[in-house]
């Protein structure tokens, strides 16, 4: 096999995602999984789950992951990459531990992991690594072989992730009424997190005001703005804003919220807004509710024309990017010096999360990093 298609030392790819309910009876148990250890009563979980009940208790994330699985398998097959692809979730079936057990029983011992989170942060990276360590410990306790797992690098600035979002913004702008299109602002949205978590995101040298989390999103937003300007001739004003805050009100989280931002823009006389959810890989519940439902309702109340651009989802260019990331990492693990595709000013992210990267709230083992107990 040519080195260009050689996944060795990897013998499988794991798509690792968050998970979501697939019916009304799943909502409260799913949320109990997400919030385990916090002592949240069932009645409060039912209140939190109202967003899911509005959509029949079904999160779209699982269907979107199945579509991504199909896209990955199709791309791999078309390019002669013989690498089986599995899927496991942190908080709902198929559960991560069950999937890893299946992979081990199928004979896999060196696994590349793609997390459906493109940016550095505790919840977007290290928490996935902690879940991997928990699952590996469970396999070890069962007497099963413990595979080596390597999490693929952050792909926020890979062309295969950025270009579909550029086209999504262009399509949303084109869908606005012509009389407001040129004056439209771009609101790039991502999940709000506690400012303390943002400030400590990424490697230690990136810690500070917003940390790697904010810096990476800003870099992607600038890439999209520049591409839109080059293709339309219009420089649209923009800002990075936040959505989906879920923490206690006395704890500082990243701001401004998208709804507050829409209100502020309306007060300034801005004629239209395109909301671009660059922080999300697919159109899951937080996109459908926080943007398509709540923010869109706020805009209608204000009389402000808005459009919401598409996420990357199962775009073939993203599937191709995953293939490139697997082969890049495989080459590096074999001792090569692969070409690493990355746009913007930050360059390609690290392969191995260093000690102190996106530190946990409390010390906890994490796989696929320099401090992993599973080498």
XYZ file of C-alpha atoms in Angstrom:
375
model
C 0.000 0.000 0.000
C 1.242 3.499 -0.860
C 2.217 5.657 2.110
C -0.450 8.112 0.905
C -3.126 5.575 1.865
C -1.373 3.798 4.704
C -3.142 4.198 8.064
C -0.559 2.119 9.973
C -0.118 1.932 12.907
C -3.876 2.552 13.169
C -6.275 -0.316 12.588
C -9.554 1.549 13.226
C -11.107 5.011 13.598
C -13.491 5.896 16.431
C -15.996 8.724 15.937
C -16.479 10.026 19.489
C -19.462 12.285 20.122
C -21.684 13.702 22.849
C -24.835 11.676 22.264
C -28.465 12.643 22.543
C -31.949 11.247 23.255
C -33.882 9.505 20.495
C -37.340 9.691 22.059
C -39.275 11.354 24.930
C -38.489 8.533 27.375
C -34.763 9.059 26.770
C -34.619 12.766 27.673
C -34.400 12.663 31.475
C -32.048 9.622 31.609
C -29.837 11.292 29.003
C -29.677 14.529 31.002
C -28.969 12.499 34.145
C -25.939 11.071 32.338
C -24.784 14.533 31.276
C -25.117 15.968 34.784
C -24.037 12.909 36.781
C -22.434 13.831 40.100
C -24.078 17.256 40.372
C -27.103 16.139 42.397
C -29.702 17.705 40.077
C -33.243 16.473 40.894
C -35.432 14.840 38.270
C -37.918 17.715 38.188
C -35.136 20.114 37.289
C -33.950 17.757 34.545
C -37.475 17.746 33.082
C -37.383 21.549 33.024
C -33.956 21.557 31.367
C -35.219 18.983 28.865
C -38.050 21.174 27.571
C -35.968 22.014 24.488
C -35.869 18.334 23.559
C -39.572 17.819 24.220
C -40.339 20.617 21.725
C -38.755 18.371 19.082
C -40.468 15.149 20.139
C -37.712 14.243 22.575
C -35.326 13.534 19.707
C -31.938 15.178 19.345
C -30.772 15.376 15.733
C -27.161 14.680 16.720
C -27.374 10.900 16.428
C -28.842 11.011 12.916
C -26.158 13.515 11.959
C -23.433 11.257 13.316
C -24.835 8.360 11.298
C -24.672 10.565 8.204
C -21.067 11.476 9.036
C -20.223 7.793 9.514
C -21.615 7.065 6.046
C -19.658 9.980 4.563
C -16.408 8.818 6.192
C -16.829 5.237 5.045
C -17.673 6.361 1.516
C -14.662 8.680 1.369
C -12.272 6.095 2.821
C -13.468 3.456 0.370
C -13.211 5.813 -2.611
C -9.610 6.623 -1.718
C -8.430 3.101 -0.942
C -8.130 3.678 2.801
C -8.901 0.362 4.456
C -9.828 1.513 7.941
C -13.034 0.466 9.718
C -14.991 3.274 11.370
C -16.868 2.878 14.661
C -19.041 5.280 16.651
C -19.343 5.816 20.413
C -20.944 8.509 22.593
C -20.149 9.983 25.972
C -23.740 10.268 27.221
C -26.037 7.966 25.231
C -26.097 4.825 23.146
C -23.943 3.694 21.513
C -21.913 4.271 24.671
C -18.166 4.769 24.405
C -17.246 1.825 26.645
C -19.488 -0.533 24.688
C -17.995 0.609 21.390
C -14.417 0.244 22.616
C -15.250 -3.240 23.904
C -16.624 -4.136 20.477
C -13.503 -2.760 18.804
C -11.224 -4.784 21.065
C -13.267 -7.932 20.489
C -12.949 -7.270 16.754
C -9.182 -7.332 17.189
C -8.338 -3.623 17.088
C -5.430 -2.455 19.223
C -4.386 0.969 17.845
C -7.272 3.384 17.436
C -7.399 6.917 16.032
C -10.149 9.026 17.626
C -12.081 11.871 16.001
C -14.057 13.938 18.518
C -16.991 15.978 17.206
C -15.533 19.101 18.795
C -13.111 21.187 16.750
C -11.666 23.562 19.363
C -9.562 23.496 22.523
C -11.388 23.603 25.867
C -12.011 21.371 28.858
C -15.494 20.325 27.691
C -14.431 20.119 24.039
C -11.220 18.143 24.483
C -9.970 17.069 27.893
C -13.368 15.818 29.048
C -13.459 13.513 26.009
C -9.977 12.309 26.976
C -11.186 11.666 30.543
C -14.081 9.618 29.172
C -11.641 7.609 27.077
C -9.526 6.901 30.179
C -12.626 5.796 32.124
C -13.628 3.419 29.343
C -10.126 1.988 28.997
C -10.053 1.400 32.767
C -13.381 -0.420 32.486
C -11.985 -2.720 29.768
C -8.899 -3.353 31.879
C -11.098 -4.280 34.856
C -12.929 -6.771 32.635
C -9.629 -8.419 31.740
C -9.756 -7.289 28.126
C -6.765 -5.988 26.154
C -6.412 -2.216 26.499
C -5.992 -0.580 23.079
C -3.840 2.476 22.418
C -6.055 5.455 21.551
C -4.777 8.635 19.882
C -7.075 11.639 19.579
C -6.667 13.464 16.275
C -5.612 17.100 16.485
C -8.016 20.028 16.610
C -9.296 20.683 13.103
C -10.917 24.118 13.514
C -8.624 25.642 10.863
C -8.435 22.733 8.421
C -9.612 23.820 4.944
C -12.120 20.964 4.850
C -13.795 22.386 7.956
C -13.562 26.080 7.064
C -14.600 26.051 3.407
C -18.100 24.561 3.951
C -18.737 27.283 6.545
C -17.608 29.976 4.104
C -20.104 28.677 1.562
C -22.794 28.533 4.239
C -22.332 32.218 5.064
C -22.322 33.158 1.384
C -25.580 31.236 0.851
C -27.184 32.931 3.859
C -26.151 36.371 2.648
C -27.554 35.615 -0.802
C -30.839 34.580 0.809
C -31.297 37.962 2.497
C -33.397 40.609 0.750
C -31.166 42.515 -1.662
C -31.870 45.856 -0.016
C -30.341 44.757 3.322
C -27.681 42.330 2.107
C -24.724 44.697 1.779
C -25.252 46.123 5.264
C -25.671 42.775 7.005
C -23.512 41.971 10.013
C -22.057 38.538 10.665
C -22.532 37.039 14.138
C -20.232 34.058 14.632
C -21.582 31.916 17.450
C -20.140 29.240 19.679
C -20.993 27.614 22.984
C -20.460 29.920 25.936
C -18.238 28.453 28.649
C -17.116 29.838 32.032
C -14.500 32.549 31.532
C -12.194 30.616 33.862
C -12.400 27.594 31.546
C -11.784 29.768 28.493
C -8.788 31.447 30.109
C -7.170 28.075 30.855
C -7.955 26.458 27.497
C -5.192 25.113 25.309
C -1.540 24.544 26.258
C -0.207 26.522 29.220
C 1.498 29.072 26.965
C -1.893 29.918 25.421
C -3.575 30.570 28.773
C -4.787 34.096 29.455
C -7.700 36.258 28.403
C -9.956 33.813 26.518
C -7.168 31.279 26.085
C -6.958 29.086 23.006
C -10.756 28.701 22.919
C -11.430 32.321 22.008
C -8.283 32.730 19.893
C -9.174 29.735 17.710
C -12.738 30.911 17.114
C -11.582 34.435 16.284
C -9.084 33.049 13.782
C -11.789 31.007 12.038
C -14.171 33.984 11.991
C -11.497 36.131 10.339
C -10.843 33.437 7.746
C -14.546 33.375 6.842
C -14.855 37.169 6.790
C -11.817 37.469 4.515
C -13.124 34.776 2.156
C -16.555 36.423 1.993
C -14.957 39.789 1.215
C -12.813 38.270 -1.539
C -15.812 36.588 -3.186
C -18.415 39.332 -2.801
C -16.388 42.535 -2.605
C -18.146 43.448 0.652
C -16.463 43.699 4.049
C -19.219 42.760 6.486
C -18.821 43.869 10.128
C -18.618 40.899 12.467
C -18.293 39.741 16.038
C -17.777 36.487 17.931
C -20.764 35.939 20.236
C -21.994 33.113 22.429
C -25.005 30.892 23.027
C -26.265 28.001 25.140
C -25.116 29.231 28.535
C -26.153 26.730 31.214
C -24.268 27.665 34.376
C -25.187 29.372 37.626
C -25.843 33.103 37.137
C -23.155 34.186 39.641
C -20.371 32.479 37.645
C -18.946 34.607 34.794
C -19.388 33.065 31.336
C -18.272 34.307 27.932
C -20.460 37.099 26.541
C -22.298 38.637 24.731
C -25.186 36.224 24.264
C -26.517 36.030 20.710
C -29.946 37.375 21.674
C -28.426 40.341 23.503
C -26.194 40.947 20.492
C -29.151 40.957 18.100
C -30.914 43.490 20.302
C -27.824 45.700 20.374
C -27.394 45.551 16.589
C -31.033 46.418 16.061
C -30.597 49.424 18.339
C -27.666 50.548 16.186
C -29.792 50.394 13.051
C -28.118 47.328 11.518
C -30.413 46.146 8.689
C -29.807 42.361 8.837
C -27.694 39.649 10.480
C -26.300 36.277 9.428
C -25.766 33.941 12.388
C -22.912 31.528 11.704
C -22.535 28.704 14.288
C -18.818 28.095 13.726
C -18.400 26.413 17.118
C -20.567 23.420 16.180
C -19.830 20.529 13.846
C -23.489 19.751 13.100
C -27.001 21.176 13.471
C -27.710 19.518 16.805
C -30.162 20.629 19.494
C -28.304 23.734 20.659
C -28.295 25.035 17.091
C -31.928 24.115 16.437
C -33.211 25.622 19.668
C -30.842 28.434 20.659
C -30.483 29.830 17.147
C -33.316 28.553 14.943
C -35.938 28.912 17.680
C -34.909 31.352 20.411
C -32.618 33.767 18.536
C -34.819 33.737 15.445
C -37.849 34.564 17.614
C -35.917 37.459 19.183
C -35.048 38.772 15.713
C -38.693 38.524 14.608
C -39.741 40.440 17.718
C -37.265 43.165 16.771
C -38.222 43.149 13.091
C -34.611 42.300 12.236
C -34.045 40.069 9.175
C -31.767 37.136 10.090
C -30.477 34.022 8.415
C -28.631 31.114 10.001
C -25.826 29.524 8.008
C -25.254 25.779 7.912
C -22.766 23.809 9.969
C -20.304 21.430 8.339
C -22.188 18.221 9.153
C -21.409 15.378 6.746
C -20.032 17.591 3.980
C -17.735 15.508 1.728
C -14.946 18.062 2.233
C -15.065 17.447 5.969
C -14.970 13.687 5.432
C -11.914 14.208 3.213
C -10.345 16.359 5.939
C -10.788 13.528 8.449
C -9.061 11.152 6.063
C -6.183 13.614 5.751
C -5.974 13.981 9.528
C -5.806 10.202 10.006
C -3.086 9.770 7.379
C -1.164 12.785 8.670
C -1.129 11.398 12.208
C -0.266 7.905 10.969
C 2.710 9.295 9.069
C 3.876 11.183 12.166
C 3.525 8.064 14.324
C 5.700 6.171 11.844
C 8.390 8.845 12.253
C 7.579 10.913 9.168
C 7.192 14.650 8.782
C 3.728 15.044 7.241
C 2.397 18.181 5.606
C -0.202 19.590 7.996
C -3.050 21.524 6.417
C -4.042 24.594 8.427
C -5.366 28.024 7.486
C -5.107 31.276 9.422
C -2.460 32.521 11.826
C -2.366 29.799 14.480
C -0.994 26.895 12.484
C -1.720 23.210 12.978
C -2.607 22.132 16.510
C -0.542 19.675 18.524
C -0.939 15.914 18.104
C -0.469 15.154 21.790
C -2.141 17.318 24.429
C 0.651 18.545 26.747
C 0.536 18.517 30.526
C -1.528 21.487 31.715
C -3.577 21.687 28.511
C -7.244 22.529 29.254
C -6.857 21.489 32.919
C -9.673 19.659 34.677
C -11.697 21.127 37.522
C -10.312 18.294 39.662
C -7.425 15.946 38.867
C -8.661 13.005 36.807
C -6.884 10.566 34.462
C -7.131 11.434 30.766
C -6.084 9.296 27.808
C -4.444 10.440 24.567
C -2.233 13.085 26.139
C 1.264 13.550 27.533
C -0.108 12.723 30.982
C -2.037 9.617 29.881
C -1.815 6.528 32.096
C -2.289 4.488 28.896
C 0.818 4.909 26.714
